[in-house]
Amino acid sequence: MKKTLIWMAAALMLTACGQKQQTATTTEEVKVLTKTTTAEKKSISLTEEYTSEVIAYKENDITPAASGVHIDRILVDVGDKVRQGQLLITLNPTQYNQARVNLKLLEDNVNRLKPVYEAGGISAQEFDQVKAQYDVQHEVVENLKKNIEVLSPISGVVTARNNEAGDLFMNQPVLHIMQINPLKVVANIPEQFFANVKRGMAVSLKVDAYPEETFKGQVELIHPAINTATRTFAVEVRVPNASERLRPGMFSRTYFDMGEREGVVVPDVAVLKQVGSSERYLYVIKDGVAERRRVEVGRQIGQMVEILSGVEAGEQVAITALSRLENGVKVEVAAE
């Protein structure tokens, strides 16, 4: 009986020793083999991209000052180039000529009544009424005179024509003219860059119509107020267009060089996204143990990504076997 008990005790001891050995073996097998890279500090270019629309540098509605006048001739059509001061429209002079006749009659009446008034034959009120009629008619004549010939206020291209010869002009503009050389774009830039944008600053421009080509422009006007709803400010960029390949209405992307800043970068494959949230994280390897770090990411620079917070330059970051890593897991760093 005693021998049996001794054999059973020995068997239990052997079993316990085997379990301990198996547990130790299992612990060693849990180590995850991974590769690491060093988080680096680099100068990061602050090139900002903004979408906008190409618009005319200047544009004008060509509208005679007086309504109710018949159009005699329209000398240009849609697509025609015009220069500043060029004759665009002539109006029927009949109304102008009739107004001049009426003005002459009123002028004669004023000249006839003036000595009568001075001699006391009529009251000052009667003379003032006649003089007022003359003044009003004189203004009408001058207004009509200016609109017998309508000149272009800018150099550009005709983009709309709303009337034909013989039409009675009322309120709608007869023509619309856009100046397309130069052009401009308006970019809305976050307020954090207000101090970075300067007048005369070079700007690059791309449009979908010419995807392989980059156009050049420069900042011409910086709006002084911040939009409180969007926290942005407007910047107008002048874009030379001597070839006239760019046209108003084109969709554009403008690129502003805001300088450089020092930042920490890691390979973008090291950064993971938490499922169901916008949280980003990675694993820092310290003393053979994985440490999960929540990070804030910045710019994408090729295959690298900027880390705004969560990792310091010089720390080792895991870049392989990420799906097997957890906080506190022991790792083995593979040799390069």
C-alpha atoms as one frame of an Amber mdcrd trajectory, in Angstrom:
protein
   0.000   0.000   0.000   2.780   2.366   0.908   4.574   1.582  -2.341   1.420
   2.332  -4.288   1.063   5.717  -2.618   4.717   6.535  -3.301   4.285   5.690
  -6.989   1.143   7.858  -7.240   2.903  10.808  -5.577   5.809  10.472  -7.946
   3.445  10.372 -10.907   1.695  13.551  -9.759   5.015  15.334  -9.346   6.081
  14.343 -12.846   2.749  15.520 -14.238   3.074  18.901 -12.479   6.597  19.346
 -13.746   5.408  18.557 -17.265   2.642  21.140 -17.033   5.090  23.802 -15.826
   7.432  22.969 -18.683   4.517  23.104 -21.162   3.380  26.480 -19.735   6.877
  27.899 -20.091   7.044  26.623 -23.647   3.621  28.154 -24.402   4.741  31.542
 -22.984   7.779  31.530 -25.189   5.668  30.675 -28.249   3.386  33.758 -27.643
   6.144  36.153 -28.738   5.156  37.827 -32.002   7.795  38.249 -34.676   7.647
  41.771 -36.100   9.783  44.319 -37.880  10.228  47.853 -36.602  11.342  51.211
 -37.908  12.418  54.392 -36.187  10.046  57.369 -35.960  11.993  60.183 -37.636
  11.965  63.947 -37.335  11.812  65.642 -40.752  11.046  68.989 -42.331   7.499
  68.835 -43.696   6.451  71.028 -46.610   3.230  72.904 -45.898   1.755  72.911
 -49.399  -1.992  73.497 -49.098  -4.517  72.610 -51.800  -7.825  74.447 -52.230
 -10.570  73.883 -54.769 -12.143  76.847 -56.477 -13.519  78.089 -59.783 -11.799
  80.129 -62.466 -13.650  83.420 -62.902 -13.322  86.468 -65.138 -10.908  89.116
 -63.925 -13.573  91.741 -64.722 -17.020  91.545 -66.294 -19.601  94.085 -67.336
 -23.233  94.200 -68.369 -23.538  96.564 -71.329 -26.652  98.563 -70.562 -27.695
 101.964 -71.957 -28.572 104.415 -69.220 -32.004 105.248 -70.631 -34.762 102.693
 -71.208 -37.463 102.873 -73.843 -34.962 103.540 -76.657 -34.853 101.471 -79.837
 -31.570  99.746 -80.662 -30.242 100.819 -84.050 -27.212  98.480 -84.429 -25.307
  95.895 -82.363 -21.808  95.734 -83.794 -20.504  92.597 -82.013 -21.681  89.051
 -81.318 -21.017  86.273 -78.806 -17.378  85.186 -78.963 -16.066  88.446 -80.436
 -13.089  90.073 -78.761 -13.476  93.727 -77.915 -11.118  96.380 -76.609 -11.738
  99.092 -74.069 -13.454 102.102 -75.684 -14.656 100.126 -78.738 -18.087 101.057
 -80.158 -20.534  98.240 -79.378 -24.066  99.581 -79.825 -25.756 102.489 -81.558
 -29.265 103.544 -80.625 -31.995 104.996 -82.787 -31.391 108.796 -82.747 -35.063
 109.707 -83.324 -35.850 110.140 -79.652 -32.620 112.065 -79.129 -33.372 114.385
 -82.045 -36.918 115.001 -80.806 -35.586 115.698 -77.325 -33.190 118.259 -78.787
 -36.088 119.996 -80.576 -38.060 120.133 -77.302 -34.996 121.478 -75.516 -34.623
 124.244 -78.107 -38.244 125.247 -77.653 -37.843 125.407 -73.881 -34.610 127.352
 -74.245 -36.336 129.910 -76.477 -39.143 130.165 -73.945 -36.682 130.823 -71.106
 -34.882 133.476 -73.163 -38.180 135.130 -74.041 -39.534 135.217 -70.457 -36.322
 136.247 -68.756 -36.542 139.984 -69.638 -40.270 139.896 -68.812 -39.449 138.466
 -65.374 -36.688 141.049 -64.860 -39.125 143.831 -65.760 -41.644 142.482 -63.196
 -44.121 141.200 -65.791 -44.242 137.690 -64.292 -43.544 136.319 -60.841 -40.396
 134.530 -59.805 -42.442 131.331 -59.332 -43.684 131.383 -62.926 -40.192 131.955
 -64.304 -38.708 129.233 -62.055 -41.262 126.704 -63.366 -40.234 127.393 -66.972
 -36.550 127.252 -66.038 -37.068 123.926 -64.219 -38.711 122.424 -67.328 -35.692
 123.497 -69.359 -33.239 121.971 -66.829 -35.055 118.621 -66.822 -35.143 118.456
 -70.618 -31.460 119.400 -70.793 -30.641 116.425 -68.550 -32.751 114.120 -70.733
 -30.900 115.256 -73.846 -27.501 114.762 -72.242 -28.495 111.300 -71.084 -29.755
 110.297 -74.509 -26.669 111.756 -76.144 -24.387 109.536 -74.072 -26.382 106.482
 -75.122 -26.539 107.095 -78.855 -23.196 105.267 -78.916 -22.354 102.692 -76.226
 -18.658 101.927 -75.748 -16.975  98.960 -74.063 -15.649  99.779 -70.577 -13.136
  96.875 -70.626 -11.158  94.694 -73.012 -12.467  91.140 -73.186 -14.796  88.787
 -75.005 -18.566  88.961 -75.545 -20.218  86.109 -73.627 -23.903  87.007 -74.047
 -26.124  88.964 -76.441 -29.732  89.486 -75.396 -31.106  91.825 -78.080 -31.221
  92.390 -81.805 -31.278  95.561 -83.893 -34.709  97.190 -83.719 -35.507  95.937
 -80.215 -36.812  98.405 -77.683 -34.309  98.443 -74.865 -35.937  98.119 -71.461
 -33.961  96.715 -68.514 -32.121  93.536 -69.550 -28.441  94.093 -70.484 -27.866
  94.101 -74.232 -24.431  92.438 -73.987 -22.211  90.820 -71.374 -18.412  91.110
 -71.584 -15.771  89.204 -69.612 -12.083  90.011 -69.336 -10.320  86.641 -69.650
  -6.686  87.757 -69.752  -5.842  87.759 -66.960  -8.275  85.575 -65.020  -8.575
  85.036 -61.294  -9.508  82.420 -58.738 -10.767  82.979 -55.211  -9.558  80.516
 -52.547 -11.022  80.297 -49.033  -8.118  79.588 -46.676  -8.321  78.542 -42.988
  -7.569  81.371 -40.571  -4.528  79.534 -39.150  -2.646  80.475 -42.340  -3.578
  84.168 -42.301  -0.032  85.216 -41.405   1.488  82.929 -44.075  -0.294  84.411
 -47.092   1.307  87.528 -48.565   0.430  89.760 -51.482   2.533  88.775 -54.532
   2.979  85.221 -53.228   3.388  82.628 -56.021   0.530  80.144 -56.446   0.250
  77.040 -58.671  -2.960  76.139 -60.447  -4.284  72.949 -62.069  -7.497  72.404
 -64.046  -9.197  69.216 -65.199  -9.085  70.329 -68.844  -5.246  70.155 -68.807
  -4.436  67.568 -66.096  -0.711  67.362 -66.918  -0.112  71.111 -66.956   0.529
  73.555 -64.123  -0.380  77.231 -64.485   1.146  80.025 -62.448  -0.491  82.879
 -60.583   0.110  85.210 -57.674  -1.857  86.542 -54.745  -3.326  89.924 -55.668
  -5.828  90.608 -52.889  -6.251  89.287 -49.346  -9.661  89.965 -47.849  -9.124
  91.491 -44.400 -12.009  89.819 -42.538 -12.423  86.225 -41.357 -15.698  84.488
 -42.200 -17.048  83.606 -38.751 -19.174  80.735 -40.102 -16.346  78.893 -41.901
 -13.302  80.370 -40.076 -11.707  81.117 -43.455 -10.607  84.217 -45.334 -10.821
  84.845 -49.087  -7.720  85.267 -51.242  -7.867  86.441 -54.867  -5.208  85.030
 -57.188  -4.401  86.708 -60.504  -3.679  84.174 -63.277  -2.083  85.332 -66.577
  -3.901  83.825 -69.565  -2.192  85.125 -72.705  -2.919  81.871 -74.556  -6.572
  82.069 -73.433  -6.614  78.319 -72.793  -8.141  78.858 -69.377 -11.776  79.919
 -69.361 -14.167  81.249 -66.728 -16.140  78.479 -65.066 -13.357  75.855 -65.103
 -12.902  73.860 -61.897  -9.443  74.441 -60.436  -7.133  73.350 -57.646  -4.804
  75.999 -56.262  -1.637  75.191 -54.321  -0.173  77.562 -51.724   3.318  77.021
 -50.304   2.956  77.913 -46.623   6.606  77.096 -45.755   7.935  74.177 -43.686
   7.752  72.794 -40.144   9.565  70.099 -38.177   7.506  66.966 -37.570   7.688
  63.273 -36.681   6.945  60.802 -39.493   6.431  57.026 -39.663   5.501  54.662
 -42.531   1.768  54.883 -43.185   1.465  51.058 -42.887   2.244  51.394 -39.171
  -0.892  53.408 -38.450  -4.166  51.523 -37.920  -7.754  52.736 -37.632 -10.007
  51.661 -34.813 -13.080  49.935 -36.252 -16.220  51.991 -35.766 -14.424  55.219
 -34.882 -11.982  57.759 -36.272  -9.283  56.845 -33.736  -5.838  56.069 -35.136
  -3.221  54.025 -33.288   0.085  52.202 -33.706   2.402  49.993 -31.670   5.612
  51.240 -30.105   8.071  48.443 -29.203   9.931  48.938 -25.912  12.065  46.266
 -24.213  10.468  43.514 -26.274   6.893  44.530 -25.435   4.250  46.112 -27.683
   2.679  49.320 -26.393  -0.452  50.538 -28.128  -0.422  54.313 -28.664  -3.294
  56.491 -29.777  -1.963  59.005 -32.305  -3.104  62.135 -34.147  -2.059  62.080
 -37.785  -1.209  65.014 -40.010  -0.043  65.125 -43.600   0.559  62.240 -45.967
   4.046  62.525 -47.480   4.448  59.798 -50.072   4.442  56.505 -48.109   5.052
  58.323 -44.822   2.533  59.996 -42.533   3.051  62.831 -40.078   2.358  62.084
 -36.408   1.181  65.181 -34.563   0.978  63.512 -31.156   1.454  60.106 -29.544
   4.977  59.199 -30.713   8.349  60.837 -30.198  11.230  60.883 -32.668  13.592
  57.943 -32.092  10.970  55.497 -30.809  10.667  52.078 -32.489   7.369  51.472
 -34.277   6.073  48.092 -35.453   5.400  47.803 -39.204   4.602  44.073 -39.672
   2.357  41.457 -37.985   0.166  44.305 -36.722  -2.985  42.161 -36.638  -1.319
  39.899 -34.057  -0.186  42.677 -31.761  -1.975  43.828 -28.633  -1.038  46.092
 -25.795   1.469  44.276 -23.557   2.205  41.412 -25.964   5.831  40.273 -26.017
   7.528  40.544 -29.367  10.666  39.481 -31.098  12.124  42.043 -33.439  13.201
  40.481 -36.728  16.642  41.325 -38.014  16.787  43.506 -41.110
